[in-house]
Amino acid sequence: MNLIDKARLIKDIQHTIKTVSNKMLPLIEQAKAAHHLKEILVTCKKNILQQKTELRKNTADDHQKLTIQLLRNSQFKASYRGLFQEKAYLLQSLAENPSQGWAILYDLSLQKWQIWLIPAPAKGAIYSSWKIDLNIAYEWLIQQNKLLNCFQYSTISEQEESLVQEAYTIVHLFDRESILTHLHMSPKLYRIDLMEGEDEKTNYIEWFTHTKNLQKIQTFPVILVEKLNTEGHFLGYMAILGIDDVLNLPSLLASYCKNYNVKVNTVKSVQLQELYPHLHSFDALFECFFQLKPILAADKQHEFIPKHLLSSINLVHISEATATAKTPVVILQEQQHYRIVHGQNRLALAKQESAVPYILLTRQHGMSWQKIQQVANTFLYPVTAEELTNALEKNKDVLQ
Amino acid sequence: MQKIKAFLQENISFQELDLDHIIDLTKQYTDSESPEYKLLEIALNQLLSKYLETAQSYIEK
């Protein structure tokens, strides 16, 4: 917005405030002015939010670009362990391989850099003070190396050296520059950080690869996994590339879960070109995942649906038993809508969750609200989701 | 411009500024590299913020 428009907008707000507060004017004039004021506030808030998002996106882009520029010229790139925004993840990465190594911590709110260093095998980490410039923090690393001779590899075994040298690679994936970071676990797994801002694409899907071979990455099916925290709350999807044999998957996932203190839920497989058009949003990712068949046999577990896709219109009255994080929401699919049949108690627990586990009923199998109500009425006590769906299954073979 | 400076130095309140005069100033100083333009830009951002806060308080009444 240019200065003249901004000044006129301020004048408009000033005039409208005077009208709203002038009690001598007819009520209709005051109401119109109040409505106009609300419109101005909504528009301004939207613009401010957009500017903040742009700023955040640029900052996220910038700090990754600065890191890549630094690493291109770094003599210590072989021992680099990654760029982190969370200290806990940085410490985890350093602890996974206690040989020499260093990592970068960037604080998005402070917009400052810190470098962490393990100067010798099995020694504790040391770190620089917060620096406004990455190059100044890197100067600290150079000084420490001179003082402590950190990066002399002669004392490291061949196996450790190969691990260290694999720590970081830049590849071109999906036409974008990406950083592969070795997660130092067995079977082998690399995290892929795509060079792009924190858009929705990266919020709900994390990329990994089992191999650095680009041909394998781009031709082998993608393994899609629902990732949960230890409380069973949905964290997002993991997309694992380069898996040539699904028999490796259980041990790879078990190792990842142990290292990162998470759980995995349903595991499916999809071709990369089939997944690619669905990456733009959480909803599209869910629709893609929904269409696929699980590839690993597991205990009875429920897949997750984005909470905002659930339609609150409910035409049955069911007395629900208390819910836990594992309780699924029972939903009926009607055309493009997912209507909640049973799950008010579960949703009441899900204030901080983006997705909830579900059991899906479909109209195609002859299910109707009347039938659901009839079956629900047979229960004389608050009913659980499983009891209700089992009873519906006995009455009609309708469940997926 | 003196009043703009006084506002930025917190010597006068935002209600004391004449908005018609400020609109005239924005028409006069259009070179975004000039110090007058930059002063106006800072002042207008602060003014907008103050008026939006006031508007919000009226809506919440």
XYZ file of C-alpha atoms in Angstrom:
461
model
C 0.000 0.000 0.000
C 1.453 3.391 -0.969
C 1.639 6.301 1.461
C -1.333 8.244 0.051
C -3.613 5.193 0.283
C -2.386 4.512 3.810
C -3.063 8.111 4.868
C -6.559 7.965 3.317
C -7.262 4.666 5.072
C -6.304 6.258 8.416
C -8.592 9.191 7.635
C -11.405 6.739 6.827
C -10.878 4.910 10.155
C -10.828 8.219 12.052
C -14.064 9.352 10.383
C -15.770 5.984 10.964
C -14.785 5.934 14.652
C -16.345 9.409 15.036
C -19.570 8.120 13.445
C -19.674 4.998 15.643
C -19.170 7.067 18.788
C -21.611 9.866 17.877
C -24.705 8.993 19.943
C -26.682 11.847 18.294
C -26.748 9.970 14.969
C -29.515 7.463 14.088
C -28.733 3.889 15.210
C -28.720 2.662 11.619
C -25.876 5.085 10.745
C -23.888 3.925 13.792
C -24.474 0.263 12.871
C -23.364 0.853 9.275
C -20.218 2.569 10.532
C -19.482 -0.278 12.977
C -19.875 -2.779 10.126
C -17.477 -0.738 7.969
C -14.973 -0.607 10.834
C -15.127 -4.402 11.180
C -14.475 -4.797 7.447
C -11.418 -2.534 7.691
C -10.090 -4.499 10.680
C -10.564 -7.864 8.931
C -8.785 -6.624 5.782
C -5.912 -5.092 7.741
C -5.439 -8.193 9.913
C -5.405 -10.375 6.806
C -2.738 -8.175 5.195
C -0.628 -8.068 8.351
C -0.870 -11.871 8.693
C 0.112 -12.289 5.044
C 3.103 -10.000 5.508
C 4.181 -11.933 8.602
C 3.860 -15.259 6.717
C 5.918 -13.882 3.822
C 8.528 -12.630 6.251
C 8.667 -16.006 8.002
C 8.895 -17.839 4.658
C 11.698 -15.587 3.457
C 13.578 -16.016 6.708
C 13.217 -19.804 6.510
C 14.455 -19.757 2.918
C 17.292 -17.391 3.719
C 18.818 -19.284 6.608
C 18.859 -22.530 4.611
C 20.460 -20.774 1.637
C 23.086 -19.153 3.876
C 23.920 -22.561 5.349
C 24.330 -24.152 1.921
C 26.578 -21.293 0.788
C 28.741 -21.712 3.881
C 28.985 -25.482 3.490
C 30.020 -25.260 -0.162
C 33.259 -23.589 0.912
C 33.670 -25.313 4.265
C 36.699 -27.500 4.893
C 34.702 -29.250 7.623
C 31.709 -30.322 5.548
C 32.466 -34.024 6.040
C 31.779 -33.765 9.750
C 28.700 -31.534 9.450
C 25.616 -32.996 11.156
C 22.884 -30.636 10.042
C 21.025 -27.368 10.457
C 18.530 -27.361 13.320
C 15.941 -24.991 14.726
C 15.314 -27.068 17.848
C 18.144 -27.604 20.313
C 16.691 -30.984 21.345
C 17.002 -32.363 17.795
C 20.514 -30.994 17.455
C 21.592 -32.672 20.692
C 19.921 -35.886 19.571
C 21.821 -35.789 16.282
C 25.150 -35.151 18.025
C 24.477 -37.870 20.586
C 23.653 -40.465 17.919
C 27.254 -40.463 16.763
C 29.660 -39.452 19.511
C 32.653 -39.047 17.175
C 33.782 -35.536 16.161
C 31.178 -33.415 14.481
C 29.501 -30.067 14.405
C 26.044 -28.697 13.759
C 24.310 -25.355 13.287
C 21.468 -24.097 15.451
C 19.323 -21.260 14.127
C 16.819 -19.512 16.386
C 14.015 -18.206 14.205
C 12.697 -15.754 16.803
C 16.126 -14.377 17.780
C 17.332 -14.674 14.175
C 20.701 -15.698 15.544
C 23.130 -18.542 14.941
C 24.998 -20.885 17.214
C 27.503 -23.607 16.322
C 27.788 -26.760 18.376
C 30.876 -28.910 18.274
C 31.985 -32.292 19.578
C 35.750 -31.697 19.552
C 36.855 -35.298 20.140
C 35.254 -38.772 20.151
C 33.102 -39.407 23.217
C 33.696 -35.863 24.538
C 30.861 -33.540 25.424
C 29.706 -30.826 23.044
C 30.822 -27.187 23.275
C 29.042 -24.297 21.618
C 29.523 -20.692 20.541
C 27.539 -17.750 21.890
C 24.606 -16.537 19.766
C 25.841 -14.686 16.681
C 23.888 -12.453 14.349
C 25.926 -13.677 11.384
C 26.527 -17.330 10.462
C 30.017 -16.492 9.210
C 30.942 -15.059 12.630
C 29.742 -18.267 14.276
C 31.771 -20.224 11.724
C 34.860 -18.160 12.636
C 34.421 -19.501 16.162
C 34.468 -23.053 14.750
C 37.704 -22.325 12.852
C 39.281 -20.938 16.046
C 38.220 -23.978 18.056
C 39.643 -26.282 15.409
C 42.991 -24.478 15.595
C 43.007 -24.741 19.381
C 41.717 -28.285 19.737
C 42.690 -29.964 16.446
C 39.170 -31.290 16.194
C 39.087 -32.485 12.655
C 42.124 -34.736 12.375
C 40.650 -38.002 11.168
C 43.696 -40.186 11.719
C 42.368 -41.430 15.042
C 38.957 -42.367 13.685
C 38.312 -45.920 12.549
C 37.436 -46.547 8.896
C 33.847 -47.373 9.751
C 33.419 -44.142 11.708
C 35.084 -42.181 8.944
C 32.677 -43.490 6.342
C 29.802 -42.520 8.618
C 31.204 -39.024 9.090
C 31.851 -38.521 5.374
C 28.298 -39.495 4.586
C 26.924 -36.902 6.962
C 25.789 -34.385 4.421
C 25.157 -34.193 0.677
C 23.394 -31.696 -1.565
C 21.189 -33.275 -4.245
C 18.644 -32.039 -6.729
C 15.279 -33.558 -5.977
C 11.946 -32.454 -7.447
C 13.870 -29.711 -9.300
C 14.955 -28.212 -6.004
C 18.204 -28.171 -4.117
C 17.945 -30.438 -1.089
C 20.192 -31.414 1.788
C 20.546 -35.078 2.722
C 21.544 -35.525 6.355
C 22.707 -38.919 7.572
C 20.701 -39.908 10.645
C 23.342 -42.401 11.760
C 21.053 -45.308 12.338
C 20.823 -48.834 11.056
C 19.304 -49.643 8.558
C 20.604 -46.507 6.867
C 18.311 -43.475 6.720
C 18.848 -39.891 5.543
C 16.576 -36.946 6.221
C 15.877 -34.802 3.144
C 15.456 -31.064 3.685
C 13.942 -29.576 0.560
C 15.028 -25.998 -0.123
C 11.750 -24.213 0.268
C 9.903 -22.197 2.884
C 7.745 -23.641 5.585
C 4.675 -23.997 3.434
C 2.000 -26.583 3.981
C 3.915 -28.995 1.770
C 6.610 -29.376 4.374
C 4.379 -29.058 7.417
C 2.566 -32.339 6.932
C 5.147 -34.457 5.171
C 8.740 -35.181 6.092
C 11.061 -36.690 3.505
C 13.597 -39.460 4.069
C 15.603 -41.774 1.887
C 17.221 -45.131 2.479
C 19.793 -44.526 -0.268
C 21.697 -41.650 -1.859
C 21.327 -43.224 -5.310
C 19.168 -40.713 -7.203
C 17.913 -43.287 -9.706
C 16.673 -45.517 -6.888
C 15.179 -42.508 -5.088
C 13.165 -41.556 -8.145
C 12.083 -45.001 -9.330
C 11.355 -47.070 -6.215
C 7.860 -46.674 -4.689
C 7.500 -44.144 -1.881
C 6.676 -45.588 1.514
C 4.106 -43.360 3.223
C 3.813 -43.675 6.967
C 1.540 -42.023 9.529
C 3.792 -40.698 12.309
C 2.454 -40.314 15.864
C 3.910 -39.039 19.100
C 4.149 -41.334 22.109
C 0.679 -40.223 23.241
C -0.765 -41.411 19.920
C -1.350 -37.942 18.453
C -0.877 -37.528 14.714
C 2.325 -35.642 13.761
C 2.233 -35.959 9.961
C 3.297 -38.262 7.155
C 6.769 -39.668 6.592
C 7.662 -40.269 2.949
C 10.558 -42.733 2.684
C 12.261 -43.016 -0.694
C 14.677 -45.573 -2.076
C 13.292 -48.663 -0.308
C 13.899 -51.619 -2.612
C 12.692 -54.319 -0.222
C 9.763 -53.776 2.156
C 11.193 -56.515 4.381
C 13.708 -53.888 5.548
C 10.926 -51.582 6.629
C 9.973 -52.991 10.061
C 13.545 -52.772 11.369
C 14.095 -49.339 9.790
C 10.888 -47.936 11.304
C 11.597 -49.559 14.686
C 15.065 -47.982 14.713
C 13.689 -44.544 13.745
C 10.965 -44.720 16.411
C 13.487 -45.681 19.079
C 15.900 -42.882 18.121
C 13.295 -40.153 17.803
C 10.843 -41.290 20.468
C 7.860 -41.509 18.134
C 5.422 -44.185 16.936
C 4.358 -45.161 13.450
C 0.830 -46.128 12.517
C -0.380 -47.292 9.091
C 2.250 -47.894 6.390
C 1.376 -47.694 2.682
C 3.159 -47.523 -0.646
C 2.662 -45.218 -3.656
C 4.502 -44.329 -6.858
C 6.265 -40.957 -6.646
C 4.482 -39.556 -9.726
C 1.140 -40.579 -8.187
C 1.972 -38.848 -4.886
C 3.440 -35.684 -6.384
C 0.116 -33.975 -7.365
C -1.123 -34.442 -3.768
C 1.716 -32.635 -2.007
C 0.190 -29.165 -2.022
C -2.068 -29.648 1.008
C -2.787 -31.805 4.026
C -6.262 -32.640 2.658
C -4.884 -33.796 -0.689
C -2.265 -35.929 1.076
C -4.981 -37.512 3.193
C -7.131 -38.272 0.103
C -4.120 -39.930 -1.554
C -3.281 -41.951 1.585
C -6.941 -42.944 1.976
C -7.006 -44.567 -1.492
C -3.952 -46.767 -0.813
C -3.820 -50.217 0.806
C -1.648 -50.897 3.863
C 1.468 -52.913 3.076
C 2.462 -54.075 6.551
C 0.307 -56.389 8.619
C -0.315 -54.743 11.965
C -2.614 -54.875 14.940
C -6.020 -53.361 14.423
C -5.165 -49.705 14.062
C -7.150 -46.816 12.754
C -5.918 -44.385 10.145
C -6.121 -40.624 10.750
C -8.294 -38.007 9.074
C -7.697 -34.209 9.176
C -10.003 -32.902 11.881
C -11.249 -29.950 9.825
C -12.672 -32.312 7.165
C -15.231 -33.649 9.632
C -18.680 -32.154 9.182
C -20.367 -31.404 12.478
C -23.882 -32.121 11.166
C -25.016 -35.151 13.122
C -28.444 -36.659 12.673
C -28.267 -39.314 15.399
C -28.232 -39.053 19.178
C -25.880 -41.522 20.783
C -24.810 -41.660 24.409
C -21.030 -42.007 24.033
C -18.618 -43.731 26.413
C -15.572 -41.737 27.527
C -12.748 -41.525 24.996
C -8.948 -41.795 24.964
C -6.381 -40.764 22.314
C -6.765 -44.220 20.744
C -10.555 -43.965 20.422
C -11.557 -43.624 16.760
C -14.206 -41.234 15.518
C -16.946 -43.098 13.632
C -17.864 -41.227 10.466
C -20.358 -41.710 7.666
C -19.252 -40.696 4.186
C -21.948 -38.894 2.238
C -20.703 -37.723 -1.158
C -17.776 -35.424 -0.288
C -18.704 -35.038 3.397
C -17.465 -36.956 6.402
C -20.244 -36.723 8.985
C -19.611 -37.629 12.600
C -21.701 -40.544 13.893
C -19.838 -41.127 17.160
C -16.869 -39.104 18.377
C -17.890 -35.969 20.265
C -15.938 -37.122 23.338
C -12.889 -37.986 21.216
C -12.987 -34.597 19.478
C -13.259 -32.836 22.828
C -9.813 -34.328 23.608
C -8.384 -33.248 20.256
C -8.054 -29.494 20.823
C -4.334 -29.598 19.969
C -4.521 -32.352 17.334
C -4.678 -31.769 13.576
C -6.061 -35.248 12.791
C -7.950 -38.008 14.597
C -8.244 -41.799 14.122
C -11.406 -42.894 12.343
C -13.677 -45.745 11.300
C -15.505 -45.074 8.061
C -19.065 -46.112 7.211
C -20.281 -45.546 3.678
C -23.709 -45.036 2.177
C -22.780 -47.404 -0.645
C -23.331 -50.376 1.642
C -26.889 -49.406 2.492
C -26.048 -47.547 5.693
C -28.461 -44.830 6.728
C -28.931 -42.529 9.723
C -32.109 -44.443 10.636
C -30.241 -47.755 10.770
C -27.441 -46.249 12.848
C -29.987 -44.781 15.293
C -31.858 -48.131 15.523
C -28.649 -49.995 16.358
C -27.518 -47.293 18.805
C -30.889 -47.475 20.588
C -30.226 -51.128 21.473
C -27.514 -49.996 23.904
C -28.758 -49.161 27.363
C -25.431 -47.647 28.440
C -22.919 -45.157 26.942
C -21.493 -46.986 23.934
C -17.888 -47.094 22.676
C -16.963 -46.578 19.024
C -15.940 -50.233 18.709
C -19.146 -51.546 20.294
C -21.227 -49.431 17.959
C -19.349 -50.416 14.804
C -19.327 -54.112 15.814
C -23.087 -53.976 16.310
C -23.536 -52.231 12.964
C -21.327 -54.866 11.352
C -23.473 -57.633 12.760
C -26.559 -55.971 11.379
C -25.117 -55.154 7.991
C -21.779 -55.824 6.410
C -21.107 -52.164 5.912
C -17.771 -51.402 7.468
C -14.584 -50.802 5.568
C 6.741 18.036 8.987
C 7.491 19.504 12.421
C 4.338 17.921 13.843
C 5.292 14.564 12.307
C 8.675 14.766 14.027
C 7.002 15.789 17.294
C 4.682 12.769 17.028
C 7.606 10.401 16.364
C 9.425 11.885 19.370
C 6.255 11.233 21.412
C 5.871 14.939 22.181
C 2.305 15.003 20.838
C -0.391 12.318 20.684
C -1.647 10.755 17.464
C -5.035 12.547 17.812
C -3.261 15.897 17.503
C -2.135 15.236 13.945
C -4.144 16.783 11.116
C -4.807 13.900 8.708
C -5.787 16.176 5.793
C -2.429 17.883 6.110
C -0.666 14.488 6.186
C -2.508 13.441 3.008
C -1.195 16.645 1.382
C 2.337 15.825 2.559
C 2.153 12.320 1.032
C 1.223 13.959 -2.292
C 4.143 16.361 -1.938
C 6.870 13.838 -0.975
C 6.750 10.944 -3.423
C 10.456 10.109 -3.728
C 10.820 6.946 -1.629
C 14.537 7.675 -1.099
C 13.948 11.134 0.440
C 14.188 11.562 4.247
C 10.723 13.221 4.304
C 9.145 10.172 2.634
C 10.833 7.815 5.128
C 9.674 9.917 8.080
C 6.128 9.930 6.709
C 6.241 6.183 6.166
C 7.285 5.502 9.779
C 4.713 7.965 11.128
C 1.883 6.518 8.999
C 2.696 2.956 10.113
C 2.531 4.060 13.751
C -0.630 6.081 13.136
C -2.364 3.177 11.388
C -1.444 0.898 14.264
C -2.872 3.416 16.815
C -6.114 3.911 14.854
C -6.573 0.142 14.365
C -6.169 -0.348 18.129
C -8.772 2.369 18.742
C -11.120 0.834 16.150
C -10.732 -2.593 17.780
C -11.638 -1.156 21.184
C -14.831 0.425 19.706
C -15.846 -2.858 18.091
C -15.341 -4.740 21.346
C -17.495 -2.257 23.322
